[in-house]
Amino acid sequence: MAFFIRPVSGTGAGTQGVNFAGFAAIGLTILIWSSWIITAKMGVELNLTSFDLAAMRYGCASIFLSYFAYQYRSVIFLTKPGHLICICLGAGLPFLFLATWGLKFTPASHAGILIPGSLPLFVTVLTALRAGVYPSAARLIGVAGIMVGIAILIIPEMLASDSPTMFVGHLLYLAAGLSWSIYTVAVNESAIPPLAASGLFSVVSCVLLFILYIFGAADTNIASIVLTQDVSRYLLIVVVQGFFVGTLSAFCFTYAVMTLGASIATALSSLTPLMVVLLSVLFLGETINTVILIAMVIVCFGVAVMSCNGLFRSFVIPPIFYRMRSK
């Protein structure tokens, strides 16, 4: 679902004039990132299992990105085993399983706020613990904004005794954010290039899925769906999960960074929670209340502040993932 992009400069080529192609690229990237959550929720409602969604997601990405992992196999072999494990598992099956399990209990709009919002928060903590890189006072404003937005969304459900499953879903989203954050820090500390890392965890995820299937531990409904139902309504999920998220969004975001510049592209990508909320209303018929709107605005603000202050030098796809840099 994601890979790191190492921008050439902090301003990019798009600083002279208005680069409409660059803005179109970042807009398409945000749409694809958001569509991942929406189509995953659709798949859950159509009885697709986490195994099914993982097979779509990592199977297609392996086809397109395994070449890059092979090209940098010497770098991968020299990487510490601990980093390789964090890369393959952090962005692999644990992340996707946690996210899709959460979608069984909560609306997609909550996932759009909690997963992208928690990522930079967890990366900040992990990087501070491992590398001693601490955010500046200005960046702490963004951290505080994200924490307040998350608290506004989850505390009411935590205190409500009549909706324990909603709170469980929120915890799963936060765990998914932590999982991808571990991947982010591991890639940040390794020498594996962006596309190679994405190809690596996609291939490893496919191998793990195959092992689960061989040993009868796979909970899948794909065969019964193909044999008994009209598969046309599943095509959108296959296309978005299998190609757009894993491959196309990566190249779109790369182009946006190179044309608009790292800071502009990252700041605009903070609109992902807003896009998820809008799409959840349009395509899933979800109801958006005042609490969700307030939490969304505050989280978007926090992520944007952290982005504009250059907290991370590299970016991870989808929804909003960054590499921290000390000054």
Coordinates of N, CA, C and O in Angstrom, one line a residue, residues 154-217:
I154 N -12.7 9.1 20.2 CA -12.8 7.8 20.9 C -13.3 7.8 22.3 O -13.8 6.8 22.8
I155 N -13.0 8.9 23.0 CA -13.4 8.9 24.5 C -14.9 8.8 24.7 O -15.4 8.0 25.6
P156 N -15.8 9.4 23.9 CA -17.2 9.2 24.1 C -17.6 7.8 23.9 O -18.5 7.3 24.7
E157 N -17.0 7.1 22.9 CA -17.4 5.7 22.7 C -16.8 4.8 23.9 O -17.3 3.8 24.2
M158 N -15.6 5.2 24.4 CA -15.0 4.5 25.5 C -15.9 4.5 26.7 O -16.0 3.5 27.5
L159 N -16.5 5.7 27.0 CA -17.3 5.9 28.2 C -18.7 5.3 28.0 O -19.4 5.1 29.0
A160 N -19.1 5.1 26.7 CA -20.5 4.6 26.5 C -20.6 3.1 26.7 O -19.9 2.3 26.0
S161 N -21.3 2.7 27.6 CA -21.4 1.3 28.0 C -22.2 0.5 26.9 O -22.1 -0.7 26.9
D162 N -23.0 1.2 26.1 CA -23.8 0.5 25.1 C -23.1 0.3 23.8 O -23.7 -0.3 22.9
S163 N -21.9 0.7 23.6 CA -21.2 0.5 22.3 C -19.8 0.1 22.5 O -18.8 0.7 22.1
P164 N -19.6 -1.1 23.2 CA -18.2 -1.5 23.4 C -17.5 -1.9 22.1 O -16.3 -1.8 22.0
T165 N -18.3 -2.4 21.1 CA -17.7 -2.8 19.8 C -17.1 -1.6 19.1 O -16.1 -1.8 18.4
M166 N -17.7 -0.5 19.2 CA -17.1 0.7 18.6 C -15.8 1.1 19.1 O -14.8 1.4 18.4
F167 N -15.6 1.0 20.4 CA -14.3 1.2 21.0 C -13.3 0.2 20.6 O -12.1 0.6 20.4
V168 N -13.7 -1.0 20.5 CA -12.8 -2.1 20.0 C -12.3 -1.7 18.6 O -11.1 -1.9 18.3
G169 N -13.2 -1.3 17.7 CA -12.8 -0.9 16.4 C -11.8 0.3 16.4 O -10.8 0.3 15.6
H170 N -12.0 1.2 17.3 CA -11.0 2.3 17.4 C -9.7 1.8 17.8 O -8.6 2.3 17.3
L171 N -9.6 0.9 18.8 CA -8.3 0.4 19.2 C -7.6 -0.4 18.1 O -6.4 -0.3 17.9
L172 N -8.4 -1.1 17.3 CA -7.8 -1.8 16.1 C -7.2 -0.8 15.1 O -6.2 -1.0 14.5
Y173 N -7.9 0.3 14.9 CA -7.4 1.4 14.0 C -6.1 1.9 14.5 O -5.1 2.1 13.8
L174 N -6.0 2.2 15.8 CA -4.8 2.7 16.4 C -3.7 1.7 16.3 O -2.5 2.1 16.1
A175 N -4.0 0.4 16.5 CA -3.0 -0.6 16.4 C -2.5 -0.7 15.0 O -1.3 -1.0 14.7
A176 N -3.4 -0.5 14.0 CA -3.0 -0.5 12.6 C -2.0 0.7 12.3 O -1.1 0.5 11.6
G177 N -2.4 1.8 12.9 CA -1.5 3.0 12.8 C -0.1 2.7 13.4 O 0.9 3.1 12.8
L178 N -0.1 2.1 14.5 CA 1.2 1.7 15.1 C 2.0 0.7 14.3 O 3.2 0.8 14.2
S179 N 1.3 -0.2 13.7 CA 1.9 -1.2 12.9 C 2.6 -0.6 11.7 O 3.8 -0.9 11.4
W180 N 1.9 0.3 11.0 CA 2.6 1.0 9.9 C 3.7 1.9 10.3 O 4.6 2.2 9.6
S181 N 3.5 2.5 11.5 CA 4.6 3.4 12.0 C 5.9 2.6 12.2 O 7.0 3.1 12.0
I182 N 5.8 1.4 12.7 CA 6.9 0.5 12.9 C 7.6 0.3 11.6 O 8.9 0.3 11.5
Y183 N 6.8 0.0 10.5 CA 7.4 -0.1 9.2 C 8.1 1.2 8.7 O 9.2 1.1 8.2
T184 N 7.5 2.3 9.0 CA 8.0 3.6 8.6 C 9.4 3.8 9.2 O 10.4 4.2 8.5
V185 N 9.5 3.6 10.5 CA 10.8 3.8 11.2 C 11.8 2.8 10.7 O 13.0 3.1 10.6
A186 N 11.4 1.5 10.5 CA 12.3 0.5 10.0 C 12.9 0.9 8.6 O 14.1 0.7 8.4
V187 N 12.1 1.3 7.7 CA 12.6 1.7 6.4 C 13.4 3.0 6.5 O 14.4 3.1 5.8
N188 N 13.1 3.9 7.4 CA 13.9 5.1 7.6 C 15.3 4.7 8.1 O 16.2 5.4 7.7
E189 N 15.4 3.7 8.8 CA 16.7 3.3 9.4 C 17.5 2.4 8.5 O 18.7 2.1 8.7
S190 N 16.9 1.9 7.4 CA 17.5 1.0 6.5 C 17.9 1.7 5.2 O 17.7 2.9 5.0
A191 N 18.6 1.0 4.3 CA 19.0 1.6 3.1 C 18.2 1.0 1.9 O 18.6 1.2 0.7
I192 N 17.1 0.4 2.2 CA 16.2 -0.2 1.1 C 15.5 1.0 0.4 O 14.8 1.8 1.1
P193 N 15.6 1.1 -0.9 CA 14.9 2.1 -1.6 C 13.4 2.0 -1.5 O 12.8 0.9 -1.2
P194 N 12.6 3.0 -1.9 CA 11.2 3.0 -1.7 C 10.4 1.9 -2.4 O 9.7 1.1 -1.7
L195 N 10.5 1.8 -3.7 CA 9.8 0.7 -4.4 C 10.2 -0.7 -4.0 O 9.4 -1.6 -4.0
A196 N 11.5 -0.8 -3.7 CA 12.0 -2.1 -3.3 C 11.4 -2.6 -2.0 O 11.0 -3.7 -1.8
A197 N 11.2 -1.6 -1.0 CA 10.6 -2.0 0.3 C 9.1 -2.4 0.1 O 8.6 -3.3 0.7
S198 N 8.4 -1.6 -0.8 CA 7.0 -2.0 -1.1 C 6.9 -3.3 -1.8 O 6.0 -4.1 -1.4
G199 N 7.8 -3.6 -2.7 CA 7.8 -4.9 -3.4 C 8.1 -6.0 -2.4 O 7.5 -7.1 -2.5
L200 N 9.0 -5.8 -1.5 CA 9.4 -6.8 -0.5 C 8.3 -7.2 0.4 O 8.0 -8.4 0.5
F201 N 7.6 -6.2 1.0 CA 6.5 -6.6 1.9 C 5.3 -7.2 1.2 O 4.6 -8.0 1.8
S202 N 5.1 -6.8 -0.1 CA 4.0 -7.4 -0.8 C 4.3 -8.8 -1.1 O 3.4 -9.7 -1.0
V203 N 5.5 -9.1 -1.6 CA 5.8 -10.5 -1.9 C 5.8 -11.4 -0.6 O 5.2 -12.5 -0.6
V204 N 6.4 -10.9 0.5 CA 6.3 -11.7 1.7 C 4.9 -11.9 2.2 O 4.6 -13.0 2.7
S205 N 4.1 -10.9 2.0 CA 2.7 -11.0 2.4 C 2.0 -12.1 1.6 O 1.2 -12.9 2.1
C206 N 2.3 -12.2 0.3 CA 1.7 -13.2 -0.5 C 2.1 -14.6 -0.1 O 1.3 -15.5 -0.1
V207 N 3.4 -14.7 0.2 CA 3.9 -16.0 0.7 C 3.2 -16.4 2.0 O 2.8 -17.6 2.1
L208 N 3.0 -15.5 2.9 CA 2.3 -15.8 4.2 C 0.9 -16.2 3.9 O 0.3 -17.1 4.6
L209 N 0.2 -15.5 3.0 CA -1.1 -15.8 2.6 C -1.2 -17.2 2.1 O -2.2 -18.0 2.4
F210 N -0.3 -17.6 1.2 CA -0.2 -18.9 0.7 C -0.1 -20.0 1.7 O -0.7 -21.0 1.7
I211 N 0.8 -19.7 2.7 CA 1.0 -20.7 3.8 C -0.2 -20.8 4.6 O -0.6 -22.0 5.0
L212 N -0.9 -19.7 4.9 CA -2.2 -19.8 5.6 C -3.2 -20.6 4.9 O -3.9 -21.4 5.5
Y213 N -3.2 -20.5 3.6 CA -4.2 -21.2 2.8 C -3.9 -22.7 2.7 O -4.8 -23.5 2.9
I214 N -2.6 -23.0 2.6 CA -2.2 -24.4 2.5 C -2.5 -25.2 3.8 O -3.0 -26.3 3.8
F215 N -2.3 -24.5 4.9 CA -2.6 -25.1 6.2 C -4.0 -25.0 6.7 O -4.3 -25.3 7.9
G216 N -4.9 -24.5 5.8 CA -6.3 -24.4 6.2 C -6.6 -23.3 7.2 O -7.7 -23.4 7.8
A217 N -5.7 -22.4 7.3 CA -6.0 -21.3 8.3 C -6.6 -20.0 7.6 O -6.7 -19.0 8.3

